[in-house]
């Protein structure tokens, strides 16, 4: 087998092999069972709870849990705004980087609180080390908050679930200390050994062979890169993200970083199986997600390795595939693999320019974010999938002549209303945002001048990608878009906020309401949700609800470009 | 009841005409607003009418008038088709209900005027509509019973064929569980006094007619949830279509209003939206055709979800009463002696058991010549009956009663008889021991006869996921044996009314939906407690009031049909929703390239159906969208067929037929229409 393909197969299989035991470990952590890490973390967690005056054993209902989640997010929001707008006056700023403008600080704060990590600034020049570290804190807490929300839903799905049976604070702290922290430590050490800097010193300077003086940005980056990968954050230390040689020095680090992207999202599924004691169900979810993921991945890898048709027509040989915007040290297959993993999981870190992906690969990357449930972000990916499952259960329940039941609980109008709103939100935000920017671009050419690097279909894809990335809390950019303007900062900020919290509130509410309902044991007439047939049904719902609503937009962007290049 | 033939309905000109008139009447916005999906089509049609007027006034940016007019007309037809579906379902239901109602048109009633508390006073002829709840009327042989009521005095044979279609007359009498009479039925013999139990216009039938006619039809919870889902799909497609305008501006393609509207109407689930209420009405109508009157649409739906079914043993699982099946002689006694004795003892026994003994022996009253028989009736003390002839005392009765009799006289109770008694009881039968002059002659075996085919029906229920529970007054041993033989999953032996109630409550507490049938007043609390309570039409008023369905045929196995009707109702909704949404794939491929092909010729690659032109593509898609509605009306009315093959297999089958079919059919359909119209567009 081709070495490039072997590389991505290894990454894929390796991640799943690691995710199975990790998932069981996460399940045990949430369920409060004994694990080998208790020794280190019990005293640590106890201290945190004592300092913050929280009783982690208090049983809360879904409303209390959501209130806790939203209030602490609000507190972080103000804290971050304060730091980012005053960086020039605060310590740890050796390179004397400026404070952010209000709209950029708003965008950045929302972006990091919402686990999006859309960056309308460049790390080298836009933030101080203090700013970077505050952002890094958010990379932990936004990931932890997502995982905690997911854990609340897991516990509500249990057979014996009652409305009061979870505690957001408990899951949140444990996610950070017992899952994210140790894994980040391991990844950071791997990165350190491969040359990623970890220092508080300012830029270093060297004289190149040509005699030019070159300033090289550095900083406490290994720590941040680790959590940005593991927490599906994606906000890089440097502007070029993981394409930067210090952020991602070689193929080994690339493998480690890429596997970290979807390690926890996959592990969460096995945690689900462990917590609700339905392994088959977890494997069904895993199966649907994996098939969806592969359907996006395989053609993307194919088109990237095949090369750019425009260059082909010029008679230029492309033995390494389409290499525009890619790093030689990774190659086209690994770059395509990264592009799909990072978009499917709402991570958003990049190791190649997505702007330069061949049209259909670009479309598959966008589809990954439009669906946002093939693995998805840590915790939140499953929450998105949960909404699709509710809709699928409803329709398929009707198809077998039974009022729909999901894991023994009846789905009625109230749950459908919430699920429908959440499923609706994603296309609403993406399409409305893109429509708004298209409108400005056409009707106010003065204000929108300089937005787009390209005209025509590709330019359209740049705008579509930006809103898709915001709405999926992904944070990767198609780049080529002049996005640090008030319009983009504010509109993307609003999109990120809504699309972060609504899809958390919705599933937590549905699960909470369902947990309060009577549990009906399964009978021969009950539709089993852990079968391949049901998996197909969920897949069909995802395809028709999530993917097809974007069909006209995709037709104008990447599809038109694809047929145009043929 | 005269059954109305499916075929006849769809071709009955008068019905079709009524439905057509109704489809126009239903265009009024207030009735359209009840259905959000079709309401958006209604608004779209108005917009298109506006566009046509605008073009008529000289606008040139929106394409030709003919094309726009065509789109407008097709939209209008789509609306009419959807209205027609609802109207034809209503018309069918009404025709069905009318045929029932005809039986109870104005009839003269002999009202008994009250003197104080007593109804002994004079009789006055009034119109049946004058009767109020609590009034008492008299019915004599040949009278049509004017109103539903309960017999308070007398017994009569009644011809109920007008309601049930069953020609054999039935006996109804005051007191007990067979005291109810239905308006429209005819008294054949004797006379009865009946107390009116419902106000005029409030009988079950009146309620059902109101449900079918839509006046009081409320959406069921399931229908509401589905409407929410459909409305949200509609909203998504509003967003998709509205945002296409700036996208089109960006791409430099002017998109006509007609194209937007066409895309929108094609994408929203008009197929299921248009058929939704027809499906619901058809469900109740199917119940009515099975001679079951439902008090709400919800009850039919709930029936589809049932987990547990409580059935009375007698009359449901077994035929009426026990029958003698075998004579067991004991050694040393001639069997013909036993038969003769037992026949003589049963001559005066009018119980079904007694008659069945004669039947088994092949004897009649005249088989044996006897003189001056003195028949000893059954009493609770002796627990035996028999006959005294000249010097011969024959008795038959329960084993311990005869044993007492025999041992008292100093005789012994034979071991062989003891063995037979034990064996019969163990196999679910009832032993009757026969003695002559206090000497045991043998044992008669009485057995419950299980209805033929009942086992298969229970098996079918089991495959549907419904647990069956037999309720009987028998002892646990007998109950267990019959339960096993009939194939029910559980039984309640030595049941008292409160046992039923407790069983229902217990099942409900573990989250199950329970149905039961009953007719007696003491069944009423359990009927009310059950999620689906089916009262027999012959039952007491209390039972009928407590249940949420009334079975006109008094057929206890009717529940099986009701469960299937409920499942069909839900399935029809589910499969047509799937079909409707799956259709979108092809419609996208028809319309999206058509929208932008003028400015982005590369998108020709998406025109995988190779449709003739943008106009023909758009027209084909909305024509397909319109005609699929009437094509599916028969399916909506008939219901998707239900097979108890387990939920997984059912889902696979329906997903294949309506999901995959829903994706493929429109590709073929749209292409075909395009071929037909490509000469003009």
PDB file of N, CA, C and O in Angstrom, chain A residues 495-524:
ATOM      1  N   UNK A 495     -23.596  34.315  15.270  1.00  0.00           N
ATOM      2  CA  UNK A 495     -23.845  32.956  14.782  1.00  0.00           C
ATOM      3  C   UNK A 495     -23.220  31.929  15.727  1.00  0.00           C
ATOM      4  O   UNK A 495     -23.847  30.932  16.108  1.00  0.00           O
ATOM      5  N   UNK A 496     -21.962  32.208  16.148  1.00  0.00           N
ATOM      6  CA  UNK A 496     -21.276  31.245  17.026  1.00  0.00           C
ATOM      7  C   UNK A 496     -22.002  31.086  18.346  1.00  0.00           C
ATOM      8  O   UNK A 496     -22.167  29.966  18.852  1.00  0.00           O
ATOM      9  N   UNK A 497     -22.442  32.216  18.914  1.00  0.00           N
ATOM     10  CA  UNK A 497     -23.116  32.172  20.219  1.00  0.00           C
ATOM     11  C   UNK A 497     -24.386  31.317  20.132  1.00  0.00           C
ATOM     12  O   UNK A 497     -24.596  30.412  20.933  1.00  0.00           O
ATOM     13  N   UNK A 498     -25.219  31.653  19.144  1.00  0.00           N
ATOM     14  CA  UNK A 498     -26.489  30.924  19.023  1.00  0.00           C
ATOM     15  C   UNK A 498     -26.245  29.455  18.763  1.00  0.00           C
ATOM     16  O   UNK A 498     -26.884  28.582  19.345  1.00  0.00           O
ATOM     17  N   UNK A 499     -25.284  29.175  17.880  1.00  0.00           N
ATOM     18  CA  UNK A 499     -25.142  27.780  17.468  1.00  0.00           C
ATOM     19  C   UNK A 499     -24.314  26.991  18.472  1.00  0.00           C
ATOM     20  O   UNK A 499     -24.192  25.784  18.363  1.00  0.00           O
ATOM     21  N   UNK A 500     -23.759  27.655  19.450  1.00  0.00           N
ATOM     22  CA  UNK A 500     -23.128  26.900  20.530  1.00  0.00           C
ATOM     23  C   UNK A 500     -24.178  26.511  21.562  1.00  0.00           C
ATOM     24  O   UNK A 500     -24.305  25.353  21.927  1.00  0.00           O
ATOM     25  N   UNK A 501     -24.919  27.506  22.022  1.00  0.00           N
ATOM     26  CA  UNK A 501     -25.727  27.235  23.216  1.00  0.00           C
ATOM     27  C   UNK A 501     -27.084  26.616  22.917  1.00  0.00           C
ATOM     28  O   UNK A 501     -27.553  25.776  23.666  1.00  0.00           O
ATOM     29  N   UNK A 502     -27.709  27.018  21.797  1.00  0.00           N
ATOM     30  CA  UNK A 502     -29.013  26.409  21.501  1.00  0.00           C
ATOM     31  C   UNK A 502     -28.896  24.886  21.350  1.00  0.00           C
ATOM     32  O   UNK A 502     -29.690  24.150  21.936  1.00  0.00           O
ATOM     33  N   UNK A 503     -27.926  24.398  20.563  1.00  0.00           N
ATOM     34  CA  UNK A 503     -27.837  22.935  20.426  1.00  0.00           C
ATOM     35  C   UNK A 503     -27.385  22.215  21.691  1.00  0.00           C
ATOM     36  O   UNK A 503     -27.396  20.990  21.750  1.00  0.00           O
ATOM     37  N   UNK A 504     -26.940  22.959  22.712  1.00  0.00           N
ATOM     38  CA  UNK A 504     -26.693  22.303  24.004  1.00  0.00           C
ATOM     39  C   UNK A 504     -27.984  22.304  24.809  1.00  0.00           C
ATOM     40  O   UNK A 504     -28.400  21.280  25.360  1.00  0.00           O
ATOM     41  N   UNK A 505     -28.651  23.471  24.818  1.00  0.00           N
ATOM     42  CA  UNK A 505     -29.885  23.594  25.601  1.00  0.00           C
ATOM     43  C   UNK A 505     -30.930  22.587  25.107  1.00  0.00           C
ATOM     44  O   UNK A 505     -31.556  21.891  25.904  1.00  0.00           O
ATOM     45  N   UNK A 506     -31.081  22.501  23.791  1.00  0.00           N
ATOM     46  CA  UNK A 506     -32.125  21.650  23.216  1.00  0.00           C
ATOM     47  C   UNK A 506     -32.038  20.198  23.668  1.00  0.00           C
ATOM     48  O   UNK A 506     -32.955  19.695  24.323  1.00  0.00           O
ATOM     49  N   UNK A 507     -30.953  19.502  23.343  1.00  0.00           N
ATOM     50  CA  UNK A 507     -30.868  18.088  23.731  1.00  0.00           C
ATOM     51  C   UNK A 507     -30.921  17.870  25.236  1.00  0.00           C
ATOM     52  O   UNK A 507     -31.541  16.907  25.695  1.00  0.00           O
ATOM     53  N   UNK A 508     -30.288  18.775  26.007  1.00  0.00           N
ATOM     54  CA  UNK A 508     -30.336  18.597  27.469  1.00  0.00           C
ATOM     55  C   UNK A 508     -31.785  18.702  27.938  1.00  0.00           C
ATOM     56  O   UNK A 508     -32.244  17.923  28.776  1.00  0.00           O
ATOM     57  N   UNK A 509     -32.521  19.646  27.334  1.00  0.00           N
ATOM     58  CA  UNK A 509     -33.933  19.797  27.710  1.00  0.00           C
ATOM     59  C   UNK A 509     -34.730  18.555  27.298  1.00  0.00           C
ATOM     60  O   UNK A 509     -35.488  18.012  28.104  1.00  0.00           O
ATOM     61  N   UNK A 510     -34.539  18.108  26.064  1.00  0.00           N
ATOM     62  CA  UNK A 510     -35.291  16.927  25.592  1.00  0.00           C
ATOM     63  C   UNK A 510     -34.998  15.740  26.512  1.00  0.00           C
ATOM     64  O   UNK A 510     -35.905  15.060  26.990  1.00  0.00           O
ATOM     65  N   UNK A 511     -33.700  15.515  26.770  1.00  0.00           N
ATOM     66  CA  UNK A 511     -33.321  14.363  27.588  1.00  0.00           C
ATOM     67  C   UNK A 511     -33.912  14.491  28.983  1.00  0.00           C
ATOM     68  O   UNK A 511     -34.386  13.509  29.561  1.00  0.00           O
ATOM     69  N   UNK A 512     -33.914  15.708  29.513  1.00  0.00           N
ATOM     70  CA  UNK A 512     -34.468  15.939  30.849  1.00  0.00           C
ATOM     71  C   UNK A 512     -35.958  15.660  30.887  1.00  0.00           C
ATOM     72  O   UNK A 512     -36.475  15.026  31.812  1.00  0.00           O
ATOM     73  N   UNK A 513     -36.660  16.133  29.844  1.00  0.00           N
ATOM     74  CA  UNK A 513     -38.114  15.921  29.787  1.00  0.00           C
ATOM     75  C   UNK A 513     -38.414  14.427  29.639  1.00  0.00           C
ATOM     76  O   UNK A 513     -39.304  13.887  30.295  1.00  0.00           O
ATOM     77  N   UNK A 514     -37.628  13.762  28.791  1.00  0.00           N
ATOM     78  CA  UNK A 514     -37.846  12.324  28.590  1.00  0.00           C
ATOM     79  C   UNK A 514     -37.585  11.540  29.872  1.00  0.00           C
ATOM     80  O   UNK A 514     -38.290  10.591  30.187  1.00  0.00           O
ATOM     81  N   UNK A 515     -36.543  11.971  30.603  1.00  0.00           N
ATOM     82  CA  UNK A 515     -36.195  11.242  31.831  1.00  0.00           C
ATOM     83  C   UNK A 515     -37.328  11.322  32.832  1.00  0.00           C
ATOM     84  O   UNK A 515     -37.492  10.431  33.672  1.00  0.00           O
ATOM     85  N   UNK A 516     -38.138  12.393  32.741  1.00  0.00           N
ATOM     86  CA  UNK A 516     -39.245  12.539  33.688  1.00  0.00           C
ATOM     87  C   UNK A 516     -40.427  11.669  33.293  1.00  0.00           C
ATOM     88  O   UNK A 516     -41.364  11.511  34.057  1.00  0.00           O
ATOM     89  N   UNK A 517     -40.391  11.108  32.083  1.00  0.00           N
ATOM     90  CA  UNK A 517     -41.521  10.282  31.642  1.00  0.00           C
ATOM     91  C   UNK A 517     -41.369   8.853  32.133  1.00  0.00           C
ATOM     92  O   UNK A 517     -40.287   8.418  32.492  1.00  0.00           O
ATOM     93  N   UNK A 518     -42.483   8.163  32.037  1.00  0.00           N
ATOM     94  CA  UNK A 518     -42.508   6.782  32.481  1.00  0.00           C
ATOM     95  C   UNK A 518     -41.663   5.915  31.545  1.00  0.00           C
ATOM     96  O   UNK A 518     -41.676   6.106  30.339  1.00  0.00           O
ATOM     97  N   UNK A 519     -40.943   4.996  32.112  1.00  0.00           N
ATOM     98  CA  UNK A 519     -40.129   4.092  31.310  1.00  0.00           C
ATOM     99  C   UNK A 519     -40.971   2.896  30.891  1.00  0.00           C
ATOM    100  O   UNK A 519     -41.572   2.223  31.731  1.00  0.00           O
ATOM    101  N   UNK A 520     -41.048   2.640  29.598  1.00  0.00           N
ATOM    102  CA  UNK A 520     -41.800   1.479  29.109  1.00  0.00           C
ATOM    103  C   UNK A 520     -40.829   0.406  28.698  1.00  0.00           C
ATOM    104  O   UNK A 520     -39.967   0.644  27.862  1.00  0.00           O
ATOM    105  N   UNK A 521     -40.942  -0.782  29.278  1.00  0.00           N
ATOM    106  CA  UNK A 521     -40.018  -1.838  28.861  1.00  0.00           C
ATOM    107  C   UNK A 521     -40.283  -2.227  27.408  1.00  0.00           C
ATOM    108  O   UNK A 521     -41.394  -2.048  26.908  1.00  0.00           O
ATOM    109  N   UNK A 522     -39.258  -2.727  26.770  1.00  0.00           N
ATOM    110  CA  UNK A 522     -39.401  -3.076  25.357  1.00  0.00           C
ATOM    111  C   UNK A 522     -40.299  -4.290  25.171  1.00  0.00           C
ATOM    112  O   UNK A 522     -40.335  -5.184  25.986  1.00  0.00           O
ATOM    113  N   UNK A 523     -41.035  -4.308  24.055  1.00  0.00           N
ATOM    114  CA  UNK A 523     -41.809  -5.493  23.696  1.00  0.00           C
ATOM    115  C   UNK A 523     -41.496  -5.793  22.236  1.00  0.00           C
ATOM    116  O   UNK A 523     -40.716  -5.100  21.606  1.00  0.00           O
ATOM    117  N   UNK A 524     -42.165  -6.833  21.703  1.00  0.00           N
ATOM    118  CA  UNK A 524     -41.883  -7.210  20.316  1.00  0.00           C
ATOM    119  C   UNK A 524     -42.294  -6.109  19.355  1.00  0.00           C
ATOM    120  O   UNK A 524     -41.784  -6.015  18.248  1.00  0.00           O
TER     121      UNK A 524
END
